[in-house]
XYZ file of C-alpha atoms in Angstrom:
549
model
C -10.693 -26.843 88.669
C -8.691 -28.731 85.500
C -6.893 -26.291 83.518
C -5.166 -26.393 80.377
C -1.915 -24.531 79.767
C -1.105 -23.746 76.279
C 2.333 -22.978 76.864
C 4.011 -19.764 78.044
C 5.640 -17.399 75.481
C 7.802 -14.874 75.671
C 5.922 -11.244 76.401
C 7.314 -8.495 74.412
C 9.409 -5.712 75.499
C 6.739 -3.599 74.741
C 4.435 -5.262 76.955
C 6.612 -5.064 79.965
C 7.415 -1.516 79.466
C 3.436 -0.743 79.408
C 1.895 2.179 81.537
C 0.654 1.383 85.151
C -2.484 0.165 85.173
C -5.003 -0.699 88.178
C -7.720 -3.268 88.362
C -10.631 -1.982 86.517
C -12.431 -1.551 90.027
C -9.972 0.664 91.517
C -10.022 2.578 87.967
C -13.649 3.218 88.691
C -13.949 3.522 92.490
C -10.895 5.601 93.276
C -10.947 8.540 95.220
C -11.368 11.518 92.374
C -15.181 12.048 92.112
C -15.137 13.657 88.872
C -13.207 11.110 87.018
C -15.202 8.539 88.667
C -18.317 9.843 87.835
C -17.221 10.519 84.025
C -16.157 6.783 83.373
C -18.859 5.437 85.486
C -21.453 7.207 83.407
C -19.728 6.459 80.129
C -19.945 2.609 81.426
C -23.839 2.988 82.148
C -24.946 4.872 78.990
C -22.303 1.985 76.922
C -24.666 -0.636 78.513
C -28.036 1.016 78.445
C -27.930 2.197 74.727
C -27.548 -1.312 73.313
C -30.010 -2.771 75.878
C -32.900 0.053 74.668
C -32.036 -0.418 71.445
C -32.349 -4.233 70.964
C -35.762 -3.246 73.014
C -36.742 -1.317 69.629
C -35.988 -4.480 67.559
C -39.218 -6.330 69.244
C -41.181 -3.840 67.353
C -39.280 -3.733 63.828
C -40.177 -6.557 61.631
C -37.509 -9.224 61.450
C -34.888 -9.487 58.701
C -36.688 -11.378 55.631
C -33.974 -14.012 55.260
C -34.035 -14.627 59.103
C -37.899 -14.752 58.849
C -37.696 -17.524 55.950
C -35.376 -19.429 58.299
C -37.738 -19.581 61.062
C -40.498 -20.203 58.856
C -38.535 -23.348 57.702
C -37.684 -24.405 61.028
C -40.867 -24.146 61.710
C -42.410 -26.166 58.962
C -39.897 -28.897 59.770
C -40.940 -29.191 63.363
C -44.395 -29.657 61.906
C -43.454 -32.584 60.126
C -42.550 -31.509 56.732
C -39.313 -32.961 55.384
C -35.995 -30.791 55.295
C -34.930 -30.567 51.675
C -37.594 -32.678 50.393
C -41.029 -30.574 51.184
C -38.471 -27.512 51.975
C -35.920 -26.537 49.461
C -33.182 -24.355 50.772
C -29.476 -24.054 49.967
C -28.379 -23.698 53.777
C -26.895 -26.531 55.427
C -29.058 -28.017 58.181
C -27.321 -26.341 61.161
C -29.128 -22.854 60.686
C -32.501 -24.896 60.731
C -31.763 -26.894 64.079
C -30.885 -23.532 65.740
C -33.976 -22.087 64.452
C -36.127 -24.506 66.220
C -35.225 -23.021 69.704
C -37.347 -19.793 68.818
C -40.052 -22.388 67.456
C -40.027 -24.357 70.814
C -40.344 -21.166 72.872
C -43.598 -20.278 70.870
C -45.225 -23.425 71.535
C -43.893 -23.438 75.441
C -44.940 -20.022 76.149
C -47.144 -18.562 73.517
C -44.683 -15.810 72.641
C -45.063 -15.318 68.825
C -41.853 -16.635 66.972
C -40.489 -13.436 65.740
C -40.105 -11.839 69.357
C -38.872 -15.391 70.429
C -36.127 -15.438 68.172
C -35.099 -11.670 68.814
C -35.064 -12.657 72.451
C -32.668 -15.600 71.700
C -30.314 -13.755 69.781
C -30.215 -10.694 72.199
C -29.505 -13.345 75.376
C -26.806 -15.189 73.364
C -25.255 -11.825 72.537
C -25.515 -10.419 76.209
C -23.707 -13.852 77.233
C -21.405 -13.644 74.368
C -20.352 -10.110 75.483
C -20.332 -11.123 79.620
C -17.867 -14.179 78.577
C -15.654 -11.795 76.566
C -15.504 -9.278 79.604
C -14.959 -12.197 82.090
C -12.013 -13.237 79.876
C -10.425 -9.822 79.477
C -11.082 -8.775 83.090
C -9.099 -11.833 84.178
C -6.428 -10.717 81.860
C -6.290 -7.647 83.132
C -6.046 -8.665 86.626
C -3.461 -11.134 85.461
C -1.154 -8.420 83.911
C -1.002 -6.508 87.203
C 0.223 -3.058 87.638
C 2.771 -1.978 85.183
C 1.141 -3.795 82.109
C -1.972 -2.888 80.107
C -5.576 -4.251 79.875
C -7.842 -2.125 82.193
C -9.318 -0.013 79.305
C -9.201 -2.832 76.693
C -11.488 -5.013 79.473
C -14.089 -2.214 79.495
C -14.184 -0.817 75.670
C -14.228 -3.820 74.108
C -16.948 -5.518 75.761
C -18.968 -2.164 75.527
C -18.617 -1.999 71.397
C -19.582 -5.877 71.340
C -22.653 -5.430 73.402
C -23.585 -2.267 70.953
C -22.418 -4.076 67.858
C -24.396 -7.202 68.357
C -27.642 -6.009 69.706
C -27.930 -2.973 67.294
C -27.575 -4.459 63.766
C -30.548 -4.214 61.182
C -30.104 -7.753 60.247
C -30.348 -9.087 63.562
C -30.294 -13.070 63.535
C -28.661 -13.000 59.891
C -26.098 -16.186 59.657
C -23.098 -13.391 59.646
C -24.516 -11.866 63.095
C -24.862 -15.139 64.453
C -21.279 -16.016 63.484
C -20.006 -12.996 65.257
C -21.855 -13.846 68.350
C -20.751 -17.397 68.693
C -17.068 -16.771 67.763
C -15.950 -13.554 69.244
C -15.068 -14.994 72.774
C -13.058 -17.771 70.611
C -11.080 -14.873 69.303
C -10.316 -13.213 72.819
C -9.463 -16.762 74.032
C -7.323 -17.374 71.302
C -5.362 -13.892 72.087
C -4.568 -15.339 75.715
C -3.908 -18.611 74.520
C -0.870 -16.728 72.491
C -0.014 -14.827 75.616
C 0.598 -18.312 77.006
C -2.251 -17.681 79.863
C -3.961 -20.467 81.712
C -8.030 -21.084 80.934
C -10.210 -23.433 82.979
C -10.306 -26.389 80.492
C -14.410 -26.307 80.707
C -14.409 -23.013 79.694
C -11.859 -23.528 76.586
C -13.778 -26.217 75.426
C -17.409 -24.661 75.750
C -16.200 -21.461 73.961
C -14.331 -23.501 70.979
C -17.845 -25.704 70.685
C -19.618 -22.285 70.279
C -17.194 -21.074 67.741
C -17.245 -24.417 65.685
C -21.123 -24.111 65.581
C -20.588 -20.516 64.477
C -18.175 -20.700 61.634
C -20.159 -23.935 60.861
C -23.333 -21.851 59.600
C -21.569 -21.061 56.034
C -18.851 -23.011 54.864
C -17.038 -19.806 53.832
C -16.605 -18.656 57.363
C -14.329 -21.815 57.728
C -11.792 -19.645 56.208
C -11.704 -17.403 59.483
C -10.566 -19.894 61.939
C -8.192 -21.374 59.438
C -6.671 -17.963 59.069
C -6.208 -17.631 62.945
C -5.108 -21.003 63.705
C -2.445 -20.797 61.103
C -1.169 -17.702 62.953
C -1.628 -19.523 66.216
C 0.561 -22.463 64.814
C 3.345 -19.844 63.198
C 3.741 -18.165 66.455
C 3.760 -21.299 69.016
C 5.484 -23.839 66.513
C 5.008 -27.144 68.165
C 2.926 -26.104 71.494
C 0.252 -25.194 69.062
C -0.510 -29.117 67.930
C -1.058 -29.920 72.073
C -3.799 -26.893 72.339
C -7.320 -28.823 72.677
C -9.390 -25.598 71.154
C -9.032 -26.533 67.466
C -9.102 -30.253 67.906
C -12.464 -29.526 69.706
C -13.455 -27.605 66.922
C -12.282 -29.880 64.100
C -14.025 -32.758 65.873
C -17.437 -30.977 65.815
C -17.063 -29.790 62.168
C -16.193 -33.458 61.334
C -19.497 -34.980 63.283
C -21.370 -32.198 61.829
C -20.432 -33.158 58.202
C -21.200 -36.915 58.772
C -24.755 -35.984 60.545
C -25.679 -33.751 57.389
C -24.812 -36.795 54.882
C -26.585 -39.053 57.284
C -29.582 -37.460 58.353
C -29.828 -35.450 55.189
C -28.886 -37.460 52.376
C -30.950 -35.352 50.113
C -28.595 -32.269 50.661
C -25.912 -34.043 49.553
C -27.952 -35.915 46.601
C -30.037 -32.737 45.641
C -29.402 -29.429 46.777
C -25.502 -29.240 46.613
C -25.465 -30.055 43.077
C -28.213 -27.580 42.394
C -26.550 -24.712 44.442
C -23.448 -25.176 42.771
C -25.036 -25.163 39.229
C -27.763 -22.332 39.846
C -27.458 -20.490 43.140
C -23.861 -19.569 42.318
C -25.261 -17.542 39.365
C -27.400 -15.175 41.655
C -26.471 -11.756 42.567
C -22.796 -9.981 41.099
C -21.137 -13.511 41.649
C -18.160 -11.687 41.217
C -14.793 -11.030 43.422
C -15.450 -7.046 42.176
C -18.056 -7.122 45.295
C -14.431 -5.908 47.048
C -15.132 -2.611 45.228
C -18.980 -2.438 46.286
C -19.451 1.349 47.504
C -21.151 -0.359 50.796
C -18.319 -2.811 51.603
C -15.094 -0.586 50.518
C -15.138 1.581 53.752
C -15.001 -1.307 55.748
C -12.230 -3.190 53.850
C -10.197 -0.022 54.222
C -10.879 0.543 57.685
C -9.747 -3.041 58.312
C -6.727 -2.456 56.367
C -5.807 1.039 58.412
C -6.583 -0.801 61.473
C -4.396 -3.984 60.663
C -1.301 -1.703 59.632
C -1.896 0.448 62.921
C -1.976 -2.771 64.945
C 1.390 -4.404 63.035
C 3.317 -1.042 63.213
C 2.335 0.725 66.663
C -0.095 -1.486 69.080
C 1.390 -5.007 68.772
C -1.276 -6.500 71.188
C -1.913 -10.334 70.829
C -5.572 -9.289 71.275
C -5.435 -6.614 68.212
C -3.571 -9.232 66.038
C -6.269 -11.791 66.566
C -8.895 -9.223 66.094
C -7.119 -8.307 62.857
C -7.079 -11.593 61.567
C -10.708 -12.001 62.717
C -11.562 -8.883 60.833
C -9.565 -9.788 57.657
C -11.028 -13.413 57.515
C -14.453 -11.947 57.307
C -13.980 -9.430 54.587
C -12.099 -12.430 52.484
C -15.421 -14.423 52.870
C -17.488 -11.633 51.819
C -15.219 -11.329 48.555
C -15.110 -14.937 48.075
C -19.230 -15.240 48.116
C -19.332 -12.543 45.888
C -23.005 -11.639 45.633
C -22.970 -7.898 46.807
C -25.632 -8.176 49.376
C -25.396 -6.409 52.360
C -25.986 -8.937 54.887
C -22.798 -10.797 53.649
C -20.401 -8.130 54.912
C -22.240 -7.622 58.045
C -19.730 -9.935 59.868
C -16.735 -7.736 58.395
C -18.782 -4.644 59.587
C -18.962 -5.757 63.271
C -15.011 -7.192 63.351
C -14.356 -3.509 62.282
C -16.164 -2.400 65.310
C -14.318 -4.509 67.636
C -10.853 -4.165 66.001
C -11.322 -0.518 66.349
C -12.215 -0.761 70.011
C -9.473 -2.891 70.768
C -6.992 -0.892 68.949
C -8.285 2.614 70.577
C -7.889 0.702 74.187
C -4.826 -0.600 73.391
C -3.131 2.844 71.984
C -4.555 4.604 74.818
C -3.001 2.206 77.287
C 0.118 2.142 75.476
C 1.134 5.918 74.820
C -1.611 7.303 77.140
C -1.361 9.218 80.459
C -0.044 6.976 83.792
C -2.119 8.634 86.565
C -5.118 7.466 87.697
C -7.340 10.687 86.971
C -6.661 10.997 83.543
C -6.829 7.503 82.863
C -10.528 7.687 84.134
C -11.332 10.684 82.067
C -9.422 9.035 79.010
C -11.464 6.198 79.647
C -14.936 8.158 79.657
C -13.858 9.643 76.662
C -12.851 6.744 74.293
C -16.125 4.912 75.585
C -18.364 7.741 74.202
C -16.190 7.651 71.049
C -16.878 3.679 70.765
C -20.361 4.133 70.998
C -20.438 6.571 68.400
C -18.285 5.025 66.230
C -20.311 1.851 66.666
C -23.842 3.926 65.566
C -21.891 5.114 62.478
C -20.243 1.647 61.396
C -23.321 -0.521 62.354
C -26.681 1.305 61.905
C -26.233 4.171 59.316
C -28.899 2.384 57.276
C -31.702 0.530 59.059
C -31.818 1.527 62.881
C -34.894 -0.614 64.094
C -37.149 2.618 64.545
C -36.204 3.321 60.650
C -37.807 -0.181 60.122
C -40.838 -0.017 62.173
C -42.758 2.252 59.467
C -42.450 -0.984 57.103
C -45.096 -2.470 59.097
C -47.309 0.208 58.401
C -49.825 0.397 55.294
C -47.760 2.332 53.058
C -44.744 -0.288 53.384
C -44.494 -3.363 51.177
C -44.531 -5.441 53.769
C -47.160 -3.962 55.977
C -49.336 -4.131 52.698
C -48.497 -7.883 52.184
C -49.459 -8.267 55.632
C -52.792 -6.448 55.378
C -53.563 -8.508 51.933
C -53.398 -11.735 53.734
C -55.114 -10.904 57.226
C -58.047 -9.407 55.002
C -58.624 -13.344 53.813
C -61.095 -15.342 55.869
C -58.878 -18.618 54.879
C -55.170 -17.723 54.769
C -54.165 -21.136 55.040
C -51.964 -21.274 52.068
C -50.326 -18.263 50.073
C -48.168 -18.765 46.606
C -45.512 -16.128 45.456
C -43.833 -16.182 42.267
C -40.878 -13.995 42.700
C -37.188 -14.010 42.513
C -36.898 -12.356 46.107
C -38.398 -13.559 49.654
C -38.902 -10.208 50.394
C -41.668 -8.977 51.750
C -43.379 -12.531 51.470
C -40.753 -13.119 54.192
C -41.325 -12.162 57.230
C -45.241 -11.666 56.262
C -45.536 -15.327 56.386
C -44.053 -15.124 60.148
C -46.510 -12.466 61.143
C -49.763 -13.576 59.494
C -49.201 -17.164 59.946
C -49.731 -18.191 56.587
C -48.134 -21.012 54.916
C -46.411 -21.010 51.701
C -47.911 -23.409 48.813
C -44.346 -23.660 47.511
C -41.253 -25.711 48.846
C -39.002 -22.769 47.841
C -38.574 -19.449 49.395
C -38.442 -17.914 45.970
C -37.950 -19.038 42.365
C -34.091 -18.546 42.767
C -33.529 -21.796 40.580
C -35.463 -20.452 37.534
C -33.141 -17.152 38.143
C -29.939 -19.299 37.734
C -31.431 -21.514 34.617
C -32.657 -18.471 32.504
C -29.459 -15.906 33.884
C -28.450 -15.645 30.350
C -30.154 -14.295 26.992
C -30.220 -16.777 23.817
C -27.931 -15.872 21.046
C -30.869 -14.054 19.552
C -34.567 -13.373 20.119
C -36.439 -13.304 23.468
C -35.772 -15.763 25.818
C -37.564 -19.291 25.403
C -38.814 -21.752 28.074
C -36.864 -24.804 27.814
C -39.312 -27.699 26.686
C -40.214 -30.029 29.314
C -38.292 -32.923 28.132
C -35.214 -31.236 27.721
C -35.459 -29.442 31.470
C -32.750 -30.120 33.809
C -33.553 -32.117 37.232
C -33.566 -28.888 39.183
C -35.775 -26.873 36.782
C -38.276 -29.903 36.419
C -38.466 -30.261 40.070
C -39.189 -26.561 40.337
C -42.034 -27.037 37.504
C -43.737 -29.994 39.014
C -43.630 -29.093 42.723
C -44.995 -25.152 42.261
C -47.768 -26.821 40.025
C -48.562 -29.414 42.360
C -48.559 -27.044 45.222
C -51.202 -24.792 43.445
C -53.471 -27.899 42.935
C -52.741 -29.618 46.149
C -53.292 -26.298 48.693
C -55.438 -24.109 46.568
C -54.010 -21.210 48.414
C -56.391 -18.111 48.508
C -53.944 -15.472 47.001
C -51.451 -16.067 44.210
C -48.916 -13.237 43.646
C -46.976 -12.666 40.825
C -43.730 -10.508 40.554
C -43.478 -8.184 37.469
C -40.047 -8.061 38.084
C -38.703 -11.443 37.268
C -35.014 -11.178 38.488
C -33.864 -12.216 35.032
C -32.440 -10.077 32.117
C -34.830 -8.623 29.364
C -34.375 -10.425 26.181
C -35.247 -8.791 22.865
C -37.320 -6.497 24.645
C -39.274 -9.348 26.158
C -39.818 -9.841 30.228
C -39.800 -13.300 31.609
C -43.220 -13.828 32.873
C -43.607 -16.275 35.564
C -47.358 -17.176 34.944
C -46.869 -17.976 30.990
C -44.135 -20.323 32.223
C -45.886 -22.106 34.710
C -49.153 -22.155 32.422
C -47.426 -24.519 30.210
C -48.088 -27.102 33.007
C -51.584 -28.655 32.482
C -52.176 -29.018 35.929
C -51.385 -25.575 36.896
C -53.299 -24.117 34.088
C -56.272 -26.134 34.858
C -56.333 -24.983 38.613
C -55.590 -21.328 37.805
C -58.748 -20.934 35.924
C -60.257 -20.772 39.487
C -58.485 -17.369 40.123
C -59.173 -13.962 38.896
C -57.142 -10.489 38.908
C -57.476 -9.099 42.291
C -55.698 -6.074 42.146
C -52.071 -4.185 41.345
C -49.680 -2.923 43.575
C -46.316 -2.016 43.534
C -44.289 -4.678 41.155
C -46.907 -7.293 42.103
C -50.122 -8.760 40.521
C -52.424 -10.341 42.922
C -54.767 -13.415 41.762
C -57.568 -14.159 44.294
C -59.235 -17.675 44.387
C -62.925 -17.273 43.711
């Protein structure tokens, strides 16, 4: 098989003086029954728990952002035009990936949310398998007298648990980790000068390029890692095909976006920079967010341990990966929990790698104690992973959201009660619970926008004095005028059975007056005339529901 050799680098004295380590098979199958059963049982639990956990994901509602992207992919496949009839800030790659569960639904009849979970779970398992094979191969090459055995067990177990158990399964941050962790492990092998089959290296590089391209911010991570590779390997790094492959794919993706989706560069990108950037906290102070700060601190501590005590190439690359994900969270600056999900998962992997490397470097040398140490560490990694990734919303805690008492369940019941549920209009700053409600009911949104985020950006700040005043139509920006017109046109064209108005507009209260979405759109004569056909139907939670007569 054709291989590429990134160039041998000198092995450190610390690696050569590592503990004697047998192959992983011998570690599990050696003669001592107690130690063998302990480690085999820990591995079995480590495999079973995430697989049982992901099965529960099929009974819990999918994440609202994931549902919105899946809905847009479905409507795009049905013939609506991306960035014309479907307006969103995300570049097209995430919608392209979303076509796979849409096609599975068409081929098999499996509901799209279930198809999405199946796709993400299968890709996560494949990613874990690739990482395990790389690390097991590395452990085999290291041979007796060098570490690698426990790492080849603990890191894949932690990865499988981390990828299959988050509540925000399928988020872009989650998909980024799924697609790029094999690249991080491959980079550790590149730094150690190990030869990998070329086809495997290129496949891993292409998957990583797709993962990092899901958000422009993510490109900071491979930049940080490849700069480290260049610093360590100097000129040899320039002959490595991995970064060149990723760069070529990114260039091709940019070209495809500009050519196939010109509206993204002409309309969406300026609108994103002007208005979407105003949403959320939009501040580097997200670094002190109480949900993100413990992850930052943990990454920092593990990075220091890596530098001072472990000095493993795998731990170094995982530390850079974790640091890079933390930086992207701060750069995005929104303070939304899903934006540090990738840092959370990287923290889990780094913790598992540091534990394994430290045990191999400083732990017992006889096989019996290695097995028992491995069992203890495997269970510790599972517990650590649970606390780090699932302390807020494991799937069985989210199942009740589908019930009638939950906001999502009530929206689903509201729509399903209607004989005609072809279209639905929501005037709200948030996409939950309308997404994933549309994914489970089959209704369609009468607006091209997922939410009223453009108006949030336009009316982010109060005037110098008095209440918020709506901009006159002839003084509206192009982005605001597009919302003003297309939402009104959607009401007239699609005549949705239900119109839901959010009483919490997501904008500041100015001089005691709350922004009123209905009053805003009633300025449009077409909207006002069509809305005469609606009566107030019910009020629940933060929403006023109008029903077409």
